[in-house]
Short mmCIF file of C-alpha atoms in Angstrom, two decimals:
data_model
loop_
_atom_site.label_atom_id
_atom_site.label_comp_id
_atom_site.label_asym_id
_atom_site.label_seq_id
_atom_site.Cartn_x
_atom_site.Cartn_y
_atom_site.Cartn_z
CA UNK R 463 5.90 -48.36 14.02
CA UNK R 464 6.22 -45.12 16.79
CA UNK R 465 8.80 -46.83 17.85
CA UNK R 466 11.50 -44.05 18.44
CA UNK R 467 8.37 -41.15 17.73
CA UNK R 468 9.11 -38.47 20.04
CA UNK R 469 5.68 -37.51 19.71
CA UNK R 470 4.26 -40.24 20.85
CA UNK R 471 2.44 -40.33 23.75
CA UNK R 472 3.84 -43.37 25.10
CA UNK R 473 7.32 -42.18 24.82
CA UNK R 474 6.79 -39.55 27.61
CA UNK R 475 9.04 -40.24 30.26
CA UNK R 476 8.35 -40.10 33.87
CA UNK R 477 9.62 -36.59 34.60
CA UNK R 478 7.50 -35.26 31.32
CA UNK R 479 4.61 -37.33 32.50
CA UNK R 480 5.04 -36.16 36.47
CA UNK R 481 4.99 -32.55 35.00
CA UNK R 482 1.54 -33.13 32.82
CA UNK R 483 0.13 -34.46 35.76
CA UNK R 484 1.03 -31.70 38.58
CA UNK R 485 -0.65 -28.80 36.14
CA UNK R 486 -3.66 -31.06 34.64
CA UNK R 487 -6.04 -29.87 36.46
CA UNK R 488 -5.00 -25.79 36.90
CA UNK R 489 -1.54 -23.70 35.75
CA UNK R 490 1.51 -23.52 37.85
CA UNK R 491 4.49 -22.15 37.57
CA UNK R 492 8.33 -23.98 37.90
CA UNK R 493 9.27 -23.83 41.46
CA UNK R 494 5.57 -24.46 42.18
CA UNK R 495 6.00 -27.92 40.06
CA UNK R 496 9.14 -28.69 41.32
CA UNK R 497 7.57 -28.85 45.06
CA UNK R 498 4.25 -30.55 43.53
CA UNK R 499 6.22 -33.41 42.78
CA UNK R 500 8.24 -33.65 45.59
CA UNK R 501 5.74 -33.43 47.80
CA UNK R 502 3.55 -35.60 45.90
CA UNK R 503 6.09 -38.37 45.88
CA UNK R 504 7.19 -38.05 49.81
CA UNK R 505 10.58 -36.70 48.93
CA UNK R 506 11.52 -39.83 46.70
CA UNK R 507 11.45 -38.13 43.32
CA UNK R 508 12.91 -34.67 43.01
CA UNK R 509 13.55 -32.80 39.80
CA UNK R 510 16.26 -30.01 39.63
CA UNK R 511 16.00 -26.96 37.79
CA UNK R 512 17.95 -27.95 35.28
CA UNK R 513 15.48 -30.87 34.26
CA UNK R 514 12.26 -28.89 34.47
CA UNK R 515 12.90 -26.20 32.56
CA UNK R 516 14.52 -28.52 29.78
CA UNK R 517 11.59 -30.11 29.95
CA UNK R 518 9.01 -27.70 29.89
CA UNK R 519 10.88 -26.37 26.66
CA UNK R 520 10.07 -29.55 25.13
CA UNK R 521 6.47 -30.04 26.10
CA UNK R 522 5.77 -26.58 24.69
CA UNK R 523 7.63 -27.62 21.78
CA UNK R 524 5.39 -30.85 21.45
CA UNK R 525 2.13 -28.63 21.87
CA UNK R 526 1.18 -30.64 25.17
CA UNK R 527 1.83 -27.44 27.62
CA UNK R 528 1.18 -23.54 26.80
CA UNK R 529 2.71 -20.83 28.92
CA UNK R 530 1.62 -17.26 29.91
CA UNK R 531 3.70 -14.68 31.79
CA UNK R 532 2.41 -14.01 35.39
CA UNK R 533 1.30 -10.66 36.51
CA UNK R 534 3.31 -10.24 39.32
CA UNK R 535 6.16 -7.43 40.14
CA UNK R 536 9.39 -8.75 38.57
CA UNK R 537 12.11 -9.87 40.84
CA UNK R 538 13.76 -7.09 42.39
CA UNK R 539 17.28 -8.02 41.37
CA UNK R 540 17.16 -9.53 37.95
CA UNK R 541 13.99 -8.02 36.71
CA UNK R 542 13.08 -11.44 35.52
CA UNK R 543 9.12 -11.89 35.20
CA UNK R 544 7.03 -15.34 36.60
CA UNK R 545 5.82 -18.23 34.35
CA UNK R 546 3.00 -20.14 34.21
CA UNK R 547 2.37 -23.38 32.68
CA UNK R 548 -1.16 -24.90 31.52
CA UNK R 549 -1.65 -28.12 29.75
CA UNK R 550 -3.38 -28.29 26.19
CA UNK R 551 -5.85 -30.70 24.70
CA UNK R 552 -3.07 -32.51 23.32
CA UNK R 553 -1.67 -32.96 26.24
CA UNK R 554 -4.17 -34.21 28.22
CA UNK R 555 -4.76 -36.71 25.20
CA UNK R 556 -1.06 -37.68 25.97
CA UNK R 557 -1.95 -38.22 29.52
CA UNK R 558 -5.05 -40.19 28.69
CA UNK R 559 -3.66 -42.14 26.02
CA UNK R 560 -0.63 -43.39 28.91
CA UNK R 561 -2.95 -44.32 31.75
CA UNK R 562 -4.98 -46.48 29.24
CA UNK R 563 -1.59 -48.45 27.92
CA UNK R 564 -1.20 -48.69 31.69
CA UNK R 565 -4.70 -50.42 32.46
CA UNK R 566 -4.77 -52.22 29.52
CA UNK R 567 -1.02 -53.39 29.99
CA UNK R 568 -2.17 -54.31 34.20
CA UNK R 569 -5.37 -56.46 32.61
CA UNK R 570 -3.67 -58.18 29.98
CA UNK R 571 -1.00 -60.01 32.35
CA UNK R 572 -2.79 -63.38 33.55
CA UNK R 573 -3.14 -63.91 37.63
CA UNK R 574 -0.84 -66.38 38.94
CA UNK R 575 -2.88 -70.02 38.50
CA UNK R 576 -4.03 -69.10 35.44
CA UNK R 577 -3.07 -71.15 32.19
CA UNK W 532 63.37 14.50 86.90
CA UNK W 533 61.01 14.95 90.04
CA UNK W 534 58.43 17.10 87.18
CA UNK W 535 58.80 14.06 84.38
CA UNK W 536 58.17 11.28 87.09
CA UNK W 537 55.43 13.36 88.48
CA UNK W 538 54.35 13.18 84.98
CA UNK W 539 54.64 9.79 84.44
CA UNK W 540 52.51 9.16 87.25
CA UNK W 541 49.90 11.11 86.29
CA UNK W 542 49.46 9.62 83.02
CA UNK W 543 49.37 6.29 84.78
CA UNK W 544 47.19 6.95 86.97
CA UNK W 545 44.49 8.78 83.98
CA UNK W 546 45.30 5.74 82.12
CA UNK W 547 44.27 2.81 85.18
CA UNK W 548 41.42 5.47 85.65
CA UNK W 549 40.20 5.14 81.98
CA UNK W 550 40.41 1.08 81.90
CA UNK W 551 38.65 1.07 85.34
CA UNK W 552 36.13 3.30 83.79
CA UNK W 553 36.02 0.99 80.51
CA UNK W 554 35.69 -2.27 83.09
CA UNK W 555 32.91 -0.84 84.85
CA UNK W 556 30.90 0.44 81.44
CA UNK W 557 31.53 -3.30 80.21
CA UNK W 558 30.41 -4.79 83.05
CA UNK W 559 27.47 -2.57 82.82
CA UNK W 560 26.90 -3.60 79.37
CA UNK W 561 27.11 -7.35 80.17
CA UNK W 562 25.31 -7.27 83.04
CA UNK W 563 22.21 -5.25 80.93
CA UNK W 564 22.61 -7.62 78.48
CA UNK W 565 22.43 -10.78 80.65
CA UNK W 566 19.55 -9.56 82.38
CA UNK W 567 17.34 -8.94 79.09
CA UNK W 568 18.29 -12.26 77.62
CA UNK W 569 18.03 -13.89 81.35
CA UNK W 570 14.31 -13.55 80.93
CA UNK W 571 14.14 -15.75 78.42
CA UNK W 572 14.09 -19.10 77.61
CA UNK W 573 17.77 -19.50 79.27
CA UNK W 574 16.53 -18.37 82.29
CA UNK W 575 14.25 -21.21 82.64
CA UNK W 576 16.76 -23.96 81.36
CA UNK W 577 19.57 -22.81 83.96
CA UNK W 578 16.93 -22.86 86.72
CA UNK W 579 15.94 -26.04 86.01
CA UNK W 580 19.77 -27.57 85.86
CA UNK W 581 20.63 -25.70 88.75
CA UNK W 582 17.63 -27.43 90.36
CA UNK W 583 19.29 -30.94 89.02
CA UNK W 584 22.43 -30.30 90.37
CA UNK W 585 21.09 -29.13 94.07
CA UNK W 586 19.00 -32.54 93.90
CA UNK W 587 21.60 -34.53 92.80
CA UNK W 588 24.12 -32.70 95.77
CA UNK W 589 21.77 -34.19 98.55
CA UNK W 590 21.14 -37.72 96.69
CA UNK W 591 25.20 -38.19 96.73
CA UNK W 592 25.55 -37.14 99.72
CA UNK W 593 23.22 -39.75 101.21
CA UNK W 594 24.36 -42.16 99.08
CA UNK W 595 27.60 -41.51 99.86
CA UNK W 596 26.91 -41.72 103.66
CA UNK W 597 25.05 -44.80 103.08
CA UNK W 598 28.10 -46.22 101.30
CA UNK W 599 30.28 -45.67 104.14
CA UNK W 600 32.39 -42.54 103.61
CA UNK W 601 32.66 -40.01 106.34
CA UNK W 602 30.24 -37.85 106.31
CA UNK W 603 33.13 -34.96 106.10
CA UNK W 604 34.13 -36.15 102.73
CA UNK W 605 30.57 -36.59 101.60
CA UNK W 606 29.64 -33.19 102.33
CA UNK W 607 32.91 -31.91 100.99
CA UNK W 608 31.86 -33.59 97.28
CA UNK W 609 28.38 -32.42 97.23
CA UNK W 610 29.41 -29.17 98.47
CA UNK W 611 31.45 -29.16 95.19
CA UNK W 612 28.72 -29.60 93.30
CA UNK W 613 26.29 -26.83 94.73
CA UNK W 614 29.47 -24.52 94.56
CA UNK W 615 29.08 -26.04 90.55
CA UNK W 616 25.62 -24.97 90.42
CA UNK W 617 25.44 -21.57 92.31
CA UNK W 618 28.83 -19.95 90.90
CA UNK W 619 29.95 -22.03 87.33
CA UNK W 620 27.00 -22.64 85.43
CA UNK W 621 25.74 -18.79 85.80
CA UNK W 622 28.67 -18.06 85.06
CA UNK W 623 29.08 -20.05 81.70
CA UNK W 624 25.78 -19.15 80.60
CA UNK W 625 26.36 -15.74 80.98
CA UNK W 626 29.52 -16.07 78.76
CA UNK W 627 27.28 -18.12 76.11
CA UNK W 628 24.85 -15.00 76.55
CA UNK W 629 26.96 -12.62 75.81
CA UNK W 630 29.10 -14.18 73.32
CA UNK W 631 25.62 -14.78 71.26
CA UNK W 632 24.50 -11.03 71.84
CA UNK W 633 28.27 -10.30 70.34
CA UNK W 634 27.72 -12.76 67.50
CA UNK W 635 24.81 -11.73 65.77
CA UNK W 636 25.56 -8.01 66.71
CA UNK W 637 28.51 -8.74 64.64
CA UNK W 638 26.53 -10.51 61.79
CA UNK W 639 24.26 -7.66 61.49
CA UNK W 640 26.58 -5.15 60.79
CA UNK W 641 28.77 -7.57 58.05
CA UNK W 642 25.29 -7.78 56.09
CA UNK W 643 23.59 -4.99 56.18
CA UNK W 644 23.14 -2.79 53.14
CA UNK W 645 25.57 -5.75 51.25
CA UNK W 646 25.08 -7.06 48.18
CA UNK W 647 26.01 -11.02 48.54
CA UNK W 648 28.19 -12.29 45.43
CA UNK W 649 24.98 -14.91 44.25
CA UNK W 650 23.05 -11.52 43.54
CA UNK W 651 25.51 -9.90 41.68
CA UNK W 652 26.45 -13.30 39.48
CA UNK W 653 22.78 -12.99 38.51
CA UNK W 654 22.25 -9.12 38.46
CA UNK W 655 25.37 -9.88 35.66
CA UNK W 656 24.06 -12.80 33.89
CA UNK W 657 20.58 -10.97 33.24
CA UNK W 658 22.50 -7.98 32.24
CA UNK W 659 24.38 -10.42 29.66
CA UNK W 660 21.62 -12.14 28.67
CA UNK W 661 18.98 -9.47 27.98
CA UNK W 662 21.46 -6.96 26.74
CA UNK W 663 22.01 -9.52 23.32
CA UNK W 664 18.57 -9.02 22.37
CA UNK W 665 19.06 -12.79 22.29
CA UNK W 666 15.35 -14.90 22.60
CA UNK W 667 17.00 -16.62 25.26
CA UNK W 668 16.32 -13.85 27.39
CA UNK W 669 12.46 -14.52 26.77
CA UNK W 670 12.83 -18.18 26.96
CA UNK W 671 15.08 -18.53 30.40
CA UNK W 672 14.05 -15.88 32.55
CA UNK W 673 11.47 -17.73 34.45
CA UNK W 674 14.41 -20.30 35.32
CA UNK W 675 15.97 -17.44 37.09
CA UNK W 676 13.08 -15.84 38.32
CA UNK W 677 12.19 -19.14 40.42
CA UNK W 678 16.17 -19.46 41.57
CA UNK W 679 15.90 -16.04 43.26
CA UNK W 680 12.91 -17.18 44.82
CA UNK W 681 14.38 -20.63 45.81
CA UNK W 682 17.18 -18.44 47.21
CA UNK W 683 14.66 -16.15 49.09
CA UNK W 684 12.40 -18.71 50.61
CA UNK W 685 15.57 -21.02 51.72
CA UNK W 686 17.01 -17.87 53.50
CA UNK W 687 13.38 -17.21 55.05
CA UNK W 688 13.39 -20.79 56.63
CA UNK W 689 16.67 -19.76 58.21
CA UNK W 690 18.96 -22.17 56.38
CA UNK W 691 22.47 -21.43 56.81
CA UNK W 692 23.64 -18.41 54.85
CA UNK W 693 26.98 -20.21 53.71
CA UNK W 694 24.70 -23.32 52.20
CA UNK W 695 22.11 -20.90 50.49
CA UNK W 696 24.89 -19.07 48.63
CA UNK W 697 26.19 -22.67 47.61
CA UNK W 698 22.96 -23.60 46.17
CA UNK W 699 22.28 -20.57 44.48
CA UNK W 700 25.70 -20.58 43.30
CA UNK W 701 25.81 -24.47 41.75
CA UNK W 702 21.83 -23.41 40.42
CA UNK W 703 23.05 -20.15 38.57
CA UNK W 704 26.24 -22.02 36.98
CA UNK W 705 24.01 -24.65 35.88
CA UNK W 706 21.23 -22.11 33.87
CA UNK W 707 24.48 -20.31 32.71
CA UNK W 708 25.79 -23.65 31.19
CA UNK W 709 22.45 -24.64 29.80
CA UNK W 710 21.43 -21.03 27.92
CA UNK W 711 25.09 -21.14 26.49
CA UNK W 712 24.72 -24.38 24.84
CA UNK W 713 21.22 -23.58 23.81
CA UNK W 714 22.96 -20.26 22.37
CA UNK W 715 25.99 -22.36 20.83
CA UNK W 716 23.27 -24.30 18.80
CA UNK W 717 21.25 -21.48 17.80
CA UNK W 718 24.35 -19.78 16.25
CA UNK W 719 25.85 -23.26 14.72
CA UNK W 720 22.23 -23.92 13.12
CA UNK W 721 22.23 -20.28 11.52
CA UNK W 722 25.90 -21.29 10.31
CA UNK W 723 24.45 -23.95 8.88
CA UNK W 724 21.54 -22.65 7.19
CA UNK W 725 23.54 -19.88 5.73
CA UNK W 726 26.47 -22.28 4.40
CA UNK W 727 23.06 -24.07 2.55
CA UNK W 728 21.23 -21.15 1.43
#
């Protein structure tokens, strides 16, 4: 049973599954994300830094995201560089493999009437 | 004792010269200042309540004469109210005026070429961070990166100063927390692997 199988694609929760979904089809980077979403969901669903990058750790970790260092100047006061994120073949897999439990899951429950 | 109250008079009088001197250059000042920031929007906003308050001066008064007071009293209220119009609100504005030129005058001098304490928490953290050699350096920085930039854009909508420092602050002690745990386990599962091996 995956029951319990963190690798599992059904076993992505919604703030791993908003992230595949905001960099499926190009790369962003965090704060970029982080706006995707709430701007995606009017406002409703916001995710703090310190659930992202968590997160994104984990996803990379999992093989579903890959990451490249941007090319931009570093920040002036930290020195610390840009990141961005891209989604793998696994990952999209992952993706895929959750919005077909979904249909599948929608189809299988009869309409009201029904015996 | 004629010389040292001759004296004394002299110095009084240089000294009710100088503040006479000081009230006029002030006045000067104020009244340069009012007249730049008269032309604009404020200008148009005192125009249009002195306009309100002229208009409403001649409704009461009709009203009132309509109602049956003496048209001595009536003119003596809405009298009050152009005197309202023509002398206090200038007046008031030109005391908002100034006290907003003063203000920001003020703020730019407290802030410029100042480091603000969010800056230097972070200038210190990276410095703590990278100095280690540590991978978390490699793994976290883009976390930081994209506070600084949170902090930057928040302060370039014009959000107030005290409530970007607050976020950045709460934001910075939060990655601080996280990359020490992540640390704490790094070291604990060397520990661990050495106590094995």
């Amino acid at each position: 049973m995956a029951q319990g199988n963190k690798d599992d694609p059904l076993n992505l929760t919604l703030t791993e599954e908003s992230i595949l979904n905001t960099i499926l089809f190009r790369e962003r980077y965090g704060l970029e994300i982080m706006k995707a979403i709430a701007e995606a969901s009017k406002g409703r669903k916001n995710i703090g830094f310190s659930s992202l990058y968590p997160n994104l750790r984990k996803l990379e970790q999992r093989g579903f995201v890959t990451s490249r260092w941007g090319d931009e100047t570093p920040e002036e006061n930290t020195g610390a560089r840009r990141r961005y994120y891209q989604i793998t073949g696994s990952g999209m897999a992952a993706v895929n493999q959750k919005q077909e439990y979904i249909n599948a899951l929608q189809h299988l429950i009869p309409a009201i009437g029904e015996p | 004792m004629r010389r040292t109250s001759r004296r004394r008079k002299n110095r009084l009088l240089r000294k009710m010269f100088r503040s006479c001197l000081f009230l006029l250059k002030a006045g000067f000042k104020t009244a340069k200042i009012v007249l730049k920031e008269f032309i604009d929007y404020l200008f148009f906003i005192e125009i249009i309540l002195n306009g309100i308050l002229l208009a409403t001066a001649s409704l009461l008064w009709y009203f009132l004469v309509a109602s049956g007071i003496s048209q001595n009293v009536a003119s003596a209220i809405s009298q009050n109210i152009v005197f309202i119009a023509i002398i206090i609100v200038p007046i008031l504005f030109s005391l908002f005026i100034f006290a907003r030129h003063t203000f920001s005058k003020k703020k730019q001098k407290l802030t410029r070429g100042k480091t603000s304490g969010e800056i230097k928490l972070a200038q210190w953290m990276t410095q703590t961070i990278a100095n280690q050699n540590s991978t978390e350096w490699e793994e976290y920085q883009d976390w930081l990166h994209d506070i600084m930039l949170s902090r930057q854009q928040l302060l370039d909508v014009k959000c107030p100063r005290w409530q970007v420092s607050l976020i950045t602050y709460k934001r910075l002690g939060v990655f601080w927390v996280v990359v020490g745990i992540s640390k704490v386990k790094q070291v604990a599962t060397s520990i661990c692997d050495r106590i094995e091996s």
